[in-house]
PDB file of C-alpha atoms in Angstrom:
ATOM      1  CA  THR A  18       0.015   0.097   0.122  1.00 59.00           C
ATOM      2  CA  GLN A  19       1.422   3.376  -0.977  1.00 64.00           C
ATOM      3  CA  LEU A  20       1.352   5.951   2.033  1.00 85.00           C
ATOM      4  CA  LEU A  21       2.622   9.531   2.081  1.00 92.00           C
ATOM      5  CA  GLU A  22       3.676  10.610   5.318  1.00 94.00           C
ATOM      6  CA  GLN A  23       3.780  14.378   6.057  1.00 96.00           C
ATOM      7  CA  SER A  24       5.728  16.069   8.904  1.00 96.00           C
ATOM      8  CA  PRO A  25       5.146  17.845  11.072  1.00 97.00           C
ATOM      9  CA  GLN A  26       1.428  17.196  11.720  1.00 95.00           C
ATOM     10  CA  PHE A  27       0.924  20.793  13.272  1.00 96.00           C
ATOM     11  CA  LEU A  28       3.250  23.608  13.191  1.00 97.00           C
ATOM     12  CA  SER A  29       2.664  27.111  14.814  1.00 97.00           C
ATOM     13  CA  ILE A  30       5.213  29.978  14.285  1.00 96.00           C
ATOM     14  CA  GLN A  31       5.500  33.785  14.424  1.00 97.00           C
ATOM     15  CA  GLU A  32       5.085  36.018  11.308  1.00 97.00           C
ATOM     16  CA  GLY A  33       8.280  36.504   9.658  1.00 97.00           C
ATOM     17  CA  GLU A  34       9.856  33.159  10.115  1.00 97.00           C
ATOM     18  CA  ASN A  35      10.872  30.573   7.827  1.00 97.00           C
ATOM     19  CA  LEU A  36       9.525  27.000   7.704  1.00 97.00           C
ATOM     20  CA  THR A  37      10.078  23.562   6.197  1.00 98.00           C
ATOM     21  CA  VAL A  38       7.248  20.678   6.026  1.00 97.00           C
ATOM     22  CA  TYR A  39       7.760  17.400   4.483  1.00 97.00           C
ATOM     23  CA  CYS A  40       6.345  14.580   2.419  1.00 97.00           C
ATOM     24  CA  ASN A  41       7.920  11.125   2.357  1.00 96.00           C
ATOM     25  CA  SER A  42       7.128   7.934   0.979  1.00 93.00           C
ATOM     26  CA  SER A  43       8.787   4.763   0.232  1.00 90.00           C
ATOM     27  CA  SER A  44       6.964   4.476  -3.216  1.00 90.00           C
ATOM     28  CA  VAL A  45       7.969   6.178  -6.491  1.00 92.00           C
ATOM     29  CA  PHE A  46       5.440   8.805  -7.924  1.00 92.00           C
ATOM     30  CA  SER A  47       5.241   9.823 -11.464  1.00 91.00           C
ATOM     31  CA  SER A  48       4.292  13.192  -9.927  1.00 92.00           C
ATOM     32  CA  LEU A  49       3.775  14.958  -6.766  1.00 95.00           C
ATOM     33  CA  GLN A  50       1.264  17.908  -5.951  1.00 95.00           C
ATOM     34  CA  TRP A  51       0.956  20.308  -3.204  1.00 97.00           C
ATOM     35  CA  TYR A  52      -2.316  21.583  -2.064  1.00 97.00           C
ATOM     36  CA  ARG A  53      -3.584  24.221   0.389  1.00 97.00           C
ATOM     37  CA  GLN A  54      -7.008  23.925   2.157  1.00 97.00           C
ATOM     38  CA  GLU A  55      -8.566  26.444   4.412  1.00 94.00           C
ATOM     39  CA  PRO A  56     -11.247  25.870   6.719  1.00 90.00           C
ATOM     40  CA  GLY A  57     -14.667  25.161   5.065  1.00 91.00           C
ATOM     41  CA  GLU A  58     -13.235  24.969   1.644  1.00 94.00           C
ATOM     42  CA  GLY A  59     -11.680  22.244  -0.710  1.00 96.00           C
ATOM     43  CA  PRO A  60      -8.112  21.895  -1.373  1.00 96.00           C
ATOM     44  CA  VAL A  61      -6.599  24.254  -3.939  1.00 96.00           C
ATOM     45  CA  LEU A  62      -3.519  23.082  -5.931  1.00 95.00           C
ATOM     46  CA  LEU A  63      -0.458  25.028  -5.517  1.00 96.00           C
ATOM     47  CA  VAL A  64       2.015  23.225  -7.608  1.00 96.00           C
ATOM     48  CA  THR A  65       2.978  20.013  -9.562  1.00 94.00           C
ATOM     49  CA  VAL A  66       6.330  18.439  -9.661  1.00 95.00           C
ATOM     50  CA  VAL A  67       7.079  15.800 -12.084  1.00 93.00           C
ATOM     51  CA  THR A  68      11.118  15.548 -12.367  1.00 93.00           C
ATOM     52  CA  GLY A  69      13.365  14.225  -9.744  1.00 93.00           C
ATOM     53  CA  GLY A  70      15.402  17.046  -8.305  1.00 94.00           C
ATOM     54  CA  GLU A  71      12.887  19.461  -9.639  1.00 95.00           C
ATOM     55  CA  VAL A  72      12.449  22.924  -7.804  1.00 97.00           C
ATOM     56  CA  LYS A  73       9.531  25.045  -8.332  1.00 97.00           C
ATOM     57  CA  LYS A  74       9.024  28.667  -6.632  1.00 97.00           C
ATOM     58  CA  LEU A  75       5.748  30.349  -6.148  1.00 95.00           C
ATOM     59  CA  LYS A  76       6.520  33.835  -4.618  1.00 95.00           C
ATOM     60  CA  ARG A  77       7.729  32.814  -0.916  1.00 97.00           C
ATOM     61  CA  LEU A  78       7.067  29.181  -1.413  1.00 97.00           C
ATOM     62  CA  THR A  79       9.772  26.841  -2.751  1.00 98.00           C
ATOM     63  CA  PHE A  80       8.799  23.156  -3.669  1.00 97.00           C
ATOM     64  CA  GLN A  81      11.329  20.431  -4.144  1.00 97.00           C
ATOM     65  CA  PHE A  82      10.925  16.909  -5.438  1.00 96.00           C
ATOM     66  CA  GLY A  83      13.460  14.437  -4.477  1.00 95.00           C
ATOM     67  CA  ASP A  84      15.873  12.968  -6.675  1.00 94.00           C
ATOM     68  CA  ALA A  85      14.340   9.484  -6.412  1.00 94.00           C
ATOM     69  CA  ARG A  86      10.675  10.784  -6.635  1.00 93.00           C
ATOM     70  CA  LYS A  87       9.560   9.465  -3.255  1.00 94.00           C
ATOM     71  CA  ASP A  88       9.534  12.743  -1.195  1.00 94.00           C
ATOM     72  CA  SER A  89       9.117  16.281  -1.493  1.00 97.00           C
ATOM     73  CA  SER A  90       9.417  19.502   0.776  1.00 97.00           C
ATOM     74  CA  LEU A  91       7.651  22.870   0.840  1.00 98.00           C
ATOM     75  CA  HIS A  92       9.693  25.671   2.199  1.00 98.00           C
ATOM     76  CA  ILE A  93       8.012  29.039   3.274  1.00 97.00           C
ATOM     77  CA  THR A  94      10.141  32.161   3.663  1.00 97.00           C
ATOM     78  CA  ALA A  95       8.959  34.946   5.794  1.00 97.00           C
ATOM     79  CA  ALA A  96       5.639  33.384   6.823  1.00 97.00           C
ATOM     80  CA  GLN A  97       2.583  35.381   6.843  1.00 96.00           C
ATOM     81  CA  PRO A  98      -0.858  35.108   8.530  1.00 95.00           C
ATOM     82  CA  GLY A  99      -2.231  34.517   5.126  1.00 94.00           C
ATOM     83  CA  ASP A 100      -0.211  31.274   4.798  1.00 96.00           C
ATOM     84  CA  THR A 101      -2.143  29.696   7.480  1.00 96.00           C
ATOM     85  CA  GLY A 102      -4.031  26.533   6.514  1.00 96.00           C
ATOM     86  CA  LEU A 103      -3.703  22.721   5.821  1.00 97.00           C
ATOM     87  CA  TYR A 104      -0.977  21.738   3.452  1.00 98.00           C
ATOM     88  CA  LEU A 105      -1.462  18.506   1.539  1.00 97.00           C
ATOM     89  CA  CYS A 106       0.819  16.697  -0.415  1.00 96.00           C
ATOM     90  CA  ALA A 107      -0.692  14.190  -3.041  1.00 95.00           C
ATOM     91  CA  GLY A 108       1.447  11.397  -5.119  1.00 92.00           C
ATOM     92  CA  ARG A 109       0.382  10.263  -8.440  1.00 87.00           C
ATOM     93  CA  ASP A 110       1.253   7.192  -9.969  1.00 80.00           C
ATOM     94  CA  ASP A 111      -1.860   4.568 -11.086  1.00 76.00           C
ATOM     95  CA  LYS A 112      -3.661   6.377  -8.169  1.00 79.00           C
ATOM     96  CA  ILE A 113      -3.735   9.636  -6.500  1.00 85.00           C
ATOM     97  CA  ILE A 114      -2.668   9.183  -2.731  1.00 90.00           C
ATOM     98  CA  PHE A 115      -3.024  12.056  -0.392  1.00 93.00           C
ATOM     99  CA  GLY A 116      -1.040  12.687   2.907  1.00 94.00           C
ATOM    100  CA  LYS A 117      -2.734  13.797   6.062  1.00 94.00           C
ATOM    101  CA  GLY A 118      -1.637  16.997   5.944  1.00 96.00           C
ATOM    102  CA  THR A 119       0.471  19.574   7.868  1.00 97.00           C
ATOM    103  CA  ARG A 120      -1.596  22.093   9.683  1.00 96.00           C
ATOM    104  CA  LEU A 121       0.130  25.551   9.572  1.00 97.00           C
ATOM    105  CA  HIS A 122      -0.690  28.352  11.857  1.00 97.00           C
ATOM    106  CA  ILE A 123       1.057  31.666  11.536  1.00 96.00           C
ATOM    107  CA  LEU A 124       0.757  34.042  14.467  1.00 94.00           C
ATOM    108  CA  PRO A 125       0.543  37.770  13.623  1.00 90.00           C
TER     109      PRO A 125
ATOM    110  CA  ASP B   1     -17.303  29.701 -14.114  1.00 61.00           C
ATOM    111  CA  ALA B   2     -19.036  28.520 -10.963  1.00 79.00           C
ATOM    112  CA  GLY B   3     -16.614  25.896 -10.071  1.00 93.00           C
ATOM    113  CA  VAL B   4     -17.430  22.647  -8.681  1.00 96.00           C
ATOM    114  CA  ILE B   5     -20.879  22.702  -6.911  1.00 97.00           C
ATOM    115  CA  GLN B   6     -21.759  20.481  -4.148  1.00 97.00           C
ATOM    116  CA  SER B   7     -24.993  19.972  -2.211  1.00 97.00           C
ATOM    117  CA  PRO B   8     -26.113  20.197   0.444  1.00 97.00           C
ATOM    118  CA  ARG B   9     -23.098  22.164   2.337  1.00 97.00           C
ATOM    119  CA  HIS B  10     -24.421  20.520   5.274  1.00 97.00           C
ATOM    120  CA  GLU B  11     -26.437  17.234   6.271  1.00 97.00           C
ATOM    121  CA  VAL B  12     -27.435  15.870   9.564  1.00 98.00           C
ATOM    122  CA  THR B  13     -29.170  12.843   9.480  1.00 97.00           C
ATOM    123  CA  GLU B  14     -30.102  10.058  11.830  1.00 97.00           C
ATOM    124  CA  MET B  15     -28.596   6.513  11.689  1.00 97.00           C
ATOM    125  CA  GLY B  16     -30.073   4.194   9.126  1.00 97.00           C
ATOM    126  CA  GLN B  17     -31.307   7.160   7.012  1.00 97.00           C
ATOM    127  CA  GLU B  18     -30.601   7.412   3.292  1.00 97.00           C
ATOM    128  CA  VAL B  19     -28.213  10.211   2.216  1.00 98.00           C
ATOM    129  CA  THR B  20     -27.611  11.488  -1.163  1.00 98.00           C
ATOM    130  CA  LEU B  21     -24.858  13.843  -1.911  1.00 98.00           C
ATOM    131  CA  ARG B  22     -24.784  15.718  -5.351  1.00 98.00           C
ATOM    132  CA  CYS B  23     -21.976  17.189  -7.495  1.00 98.00           C
ATOM    133  CA  LYS B  24     -21.967  19.417 -10.544  1.00 97.00           C
ATOM    134  CA  LEU B  25     -18.812  19.405 -12.491  1.00 96.00           C
ATOM    135  CA  ILE B  26     -17.082  22.179 -14.118  1.00 95.00           C
ATOM    136  CA  SER B  27     -18.491  22.560 -17.610  1.00 93.00           C
ATOM    137  CA  GLY B  28     -15.949  20.716 -20.043  1.00 92.00           C
ATOM    138  CA  HIS B  29     -14.477  18.606 -17.445  1.00 94.00           C
ATOM    139  CA  ASN B  30     -14.297  15.025 -18.109  1.00 93.00           C
ATOM    140  CA  SER B  31     -13.185  13.304 -15.009  1.00 94.00           C
ATOM    141  CA  LEU B  32     -14.974  13.219 -11.205  1.00 96.00           C
ATOM    142  CA  PHE B  33     -13.617  12.224  -8.028  1.00 96.00           C
ATOM    143  CA  TRP B  34     -15.355  11.656  -4.738  1.00 97.00           C
ATOM    144  CA  TYR B  35     -13.320  11.843  -1.575  1.00 97.00           C
ATOM    145  CA  ARG B  36     -13.999  11.519   2.141  1.00 97.00           C
ATOM    146  CA  GLN B  37     -12.013  13.509   4.526  1.00 96.00           C
ATOM    147  CA  THR B  38     -11.707  12.948   8.372  1.00 94.00           C
ATOM    148  CA  MET B  39      -9.253  13.700  10.889  1.00 90.00           C
ATOM    149  CA  MET B  40      -8.157  10.272  11.573  1.00 89.00           C
ATOM    150  CA  ARG B  41      -7.605   9.035   7.981  1.00 90.00           C
ATOM    151  CA  GLY B  42      -7.311  12.396   6.020  1.00 91.00           C
ATOM    152  CA  LEU B  43      -8.260  12.712   2.275  1.00 94.00           C
ATOM    153  CA  GLU B  44      -9.369   9.209   0.940  1.00 93.00           C
ATOM    154  CA  LEU B  45     -10.235   8.677  -2.851  1.00 94.00           C
ATOM    155  CA  LEU B  46     -13.605   6.855  -2.790  1.00 96.00           C
ATOM    156  CA  ILE B  47     -14.356   6.329  -6.745  1.00 96.00           C
ATOM    157  CA  TYR B  48     -13.161   7.882  -9.880  1.00 94.00           C
ATOM    158  CA  PHE B  49     -15.155   8.382 -13.194  1.00 95.00           C
ATOM    159  CA  ASN B  50     -13.733   9.163 -16.550  1.00 94.00           C
ATOM    160  CA  ASN B  51     -16.329  10.144 -19.187  1.00 93.00           C
ATOM    161  CA  ASN B  52     -18.955   9.079 -17.043  1.00 93.00           C
ATOM    162  CA  VAL B  53     -17.729   5.524 -16.620  1.00 93.00           C
ATOM    163  CA  PRO B  54     -16.457   4.327 -13.323  1.00 93.00           C
ATOM    164  CA  ILE B  55     -12.772   3.406 -13.507  1.00 92.00           C
ATOM    165  CA  ASP B  56     -11.766   2.996  -9.851  1.00 90.00           C
ATOM    166  CA  ASP B  57     -13.925   2.224  -7.017  1.00 92.00           C
ATOM    167  CA  SER B  58     -11.695   0.417  -4.833  1.00 90.00           C
ATOM    168  CA  GLY B  59     -11.974   3.109  -2.122  1.00 90.00           C
ATOM    169  CA  MET B  60     -15.737   2.792  -1.695  1.00 93.00           C
ATOM    170  CA  PRO B  61     -15.892   1.563   1.820  1.00 87.00           C
ATOM    171  CA  GLU B  62     -18.726  -1.264   1.507  1.00 85.00           C
ATOM    172  CA  ASP B  63     -22.067  -1.843  -0.427  1.00 91.00           C
ATOM    173  CA  ARG B  64     -23.742   0.926   1.628  1.00 96.00           C
ATOM    174  CA  PHE B  65     -22.064   3.480  -0.668  1.00 97.00           C
ATOM    175  CA  SER B  66     -22.921   3.689  -4.172  1.00 97.00           C
ATOM    176  CA  ALA B  67     -21.998   6.534  -6.939  1.00 97.00           C
ATOM    177  CA  LYS B  68     -23.526   7.403 -10.105  1.00 96.00           C
ATOM    178  CA  MET B  69     -22.912   9.963 -13.097  1.00 96.00           C
ATOM    179  CA  PRO B  70     -26.264   9.842 -15.039  1.00 93.00           C
ATOM    180  CA  ASN B  71     -24.784  12.438 -17.273  1.00 92.00           C
ATOM    181  CA  ALA B  72     -21.498  14.067 -17.912  1.00 91.00           C
ATOM    182  CA  SER B  73     -22.090  17.144 -15.683  1.00 93.00           C
ATOM    183  CA  PHE B  74     -23.774  15.809 -12.532  1.00 96.00           C
ATOM    184  CA  SER B  75     -22.914  12.911 -10.056  1.00 97.00           C
ATOM    185  CA  THR B  76     -24.326  11.684  -6.680  1.00 98.00           C
ATOM    186  CA  LEU B  77     -22.978   9.683  -4.003  1.00 98.00           C
ATOM    187  CA  LYS B  78     -25.340   7.834  -1.823  1.00 98.00           C
ATOM    188  CA  ILE B  79     -25.143   6.048   1.725  1.00 97.00           C
ATOM    189  CA  GLN B  80     -27.834   3.576   2.558  1.00 97.00           C
ATOM    190  CA  PRO B  81     -28.056   2.821   5.342  1.00 96.00           C
ATOM    191  CA  SER B  82     -25.933   5.882   6.997  1.00 97.00           C
ATOM    192  CA  GLU B  83     -24.066   4.830  10.009  1.00 96.00           C
ATOM    193  CA  PRO B  84     -22.242   7.170  12.491  1.00 97.00           C
ATOM    194  CA  ARG B  85     -18.805   6.019  11.244  1.00 96.00           C
ATOM    195  CA  ASP B  86     -19.727   7.674   7.848  1.00 97.00           C
ATOM    196  CA  SER B  87     -19.653  11.233   9.460  1.00 97.00           C
ATOM    197  CA  ALA B  88     -16.984  13.195   7.532  1.00 97.00           C
ATOM    198  CA  VAL B  89     -16.579  15.834   4.960  1.00 98.00           C
ATOM    199  CA  TYR B  90     -17.024  14.601   1.519  1.00 98.00           C
ATOM    200  CA  PHE B  91     -15.495  16.261  -1.541  1.00 98.00           C
ATOM    201  CA  CYS B  92     -16.068  15.915  -5.145  1.00 97.00           C
ATOM    202  CA  ALA B  93     -13.205  17.054  -7.717  1.00 96.00           C
ATOM    203  CA  SER B  94     -13.495  17.520 -11.403  1.00 95.00           C
ATOM    204  CA  ARG B  95     -10.529  17.625 -13.697  1.00 93.00           C
ATOM    205  CA  LEU B  96     -10.068  18.216 -17.490  1.00 92.00           C
ATOM    206  CA  ASP B  97      -7.659  15.195 -18.149  1.00 85.00           C
ATOM    207  CA  SER B  98      -5.176  17.285 -20.323  1.00 83.00           C
ATOM    208  CA  LEU B  99      -4.638  19.557 -17.428  1.00 82.00           C
ATOM    209  CA  ASN B 100      -3.643  17.037 -14.615  1.00 79.00           C
ATOM    210  CA  GLU B 101      -5.235  19.511 -12.033  1.00 88.00           C
ATOM    211  CA  GLN B 102      -8.260  18.601  -9.781  1.00 92.00           C
ATOM    212  CA  PHE B 103     -10.671  21.342  -8.883  1.00 95.00           C
ATOM    213  CA  PHE B 104     -12.446  20.687  -5.704  1.00 96.00           C
ATOM    214  CA  GLY B 105     -15.792  21.540  -4.620  1.00 97.00           C
ATOM    215  CA  PRO B 106     -16.524  23.133  -1.110  1.00 96.00           C
ATOM    216  CA  GLY B 107     -17.464  19.879   0.485  1.00 97.00           C
ATOM    217  CA  THR B 108     -20.404  18.357   2.187  1.00 98.00           C
ATOM    218  CA  ARG B 109     -20.204  18.149   6.096  1.00 98.00           C
ATOM    219  CA  LEU B 110     -22.311  14.925   6.917  1.00 98.00           C
ATOM    220  CA  THR B 111     -23.056  14.173  10.372  1.00 98.00           C
ATOM    221  CA  VAL B 112     -24.669  10.617  11.214  1.00 98.00           C
ATOM    222  CA  LEU B 113     -26.379  10.491  14.655  1.00 96.00           C
TER     223      LEU B 113
END
């Protein structure tokens, strides 16, 4: 069974700090996606990474796909209260598997 | 475009009752996904349709759950009879296959008493 483990489960930090959250698996995925979900809403796609070692940037967010395409990280620089939410990674091979997410809270 | 539309947004029912959740896809999209989200298990794929045909229903928990796509833009997820352990937020998502991006609806929060 493919599993995606996300860490940490919860993270609460002050505005302006940097943070990294992780998504790990023992399985290889053809692509990996990161979503952000806010309370009362569905997840919204942030990025898709496809190539091992790939790095994508979205303003203050940097996403990296591991060389072996088994893991990924999301780094946020100078976190802001608007970054608060549940961050989900999803691996795709023949199926789509979601991690349980990292719940991020940025304190003003 | 209004995005994916789900109804109802909230449903409270008693154990044993039938529950029907509804989803309208984004116009022109050809794949539909039903998910269930709980704190314990996270976001789980229940069933996936492509061009109105069920492709993968291995995530459907048991025979009490059924899903249909009577046309290209609409789907239902039915639970009969419902049980308290079915309480969760149910999402549908639609996708245009060429774009590899799922668009999620706002979800239906189901509470079975």
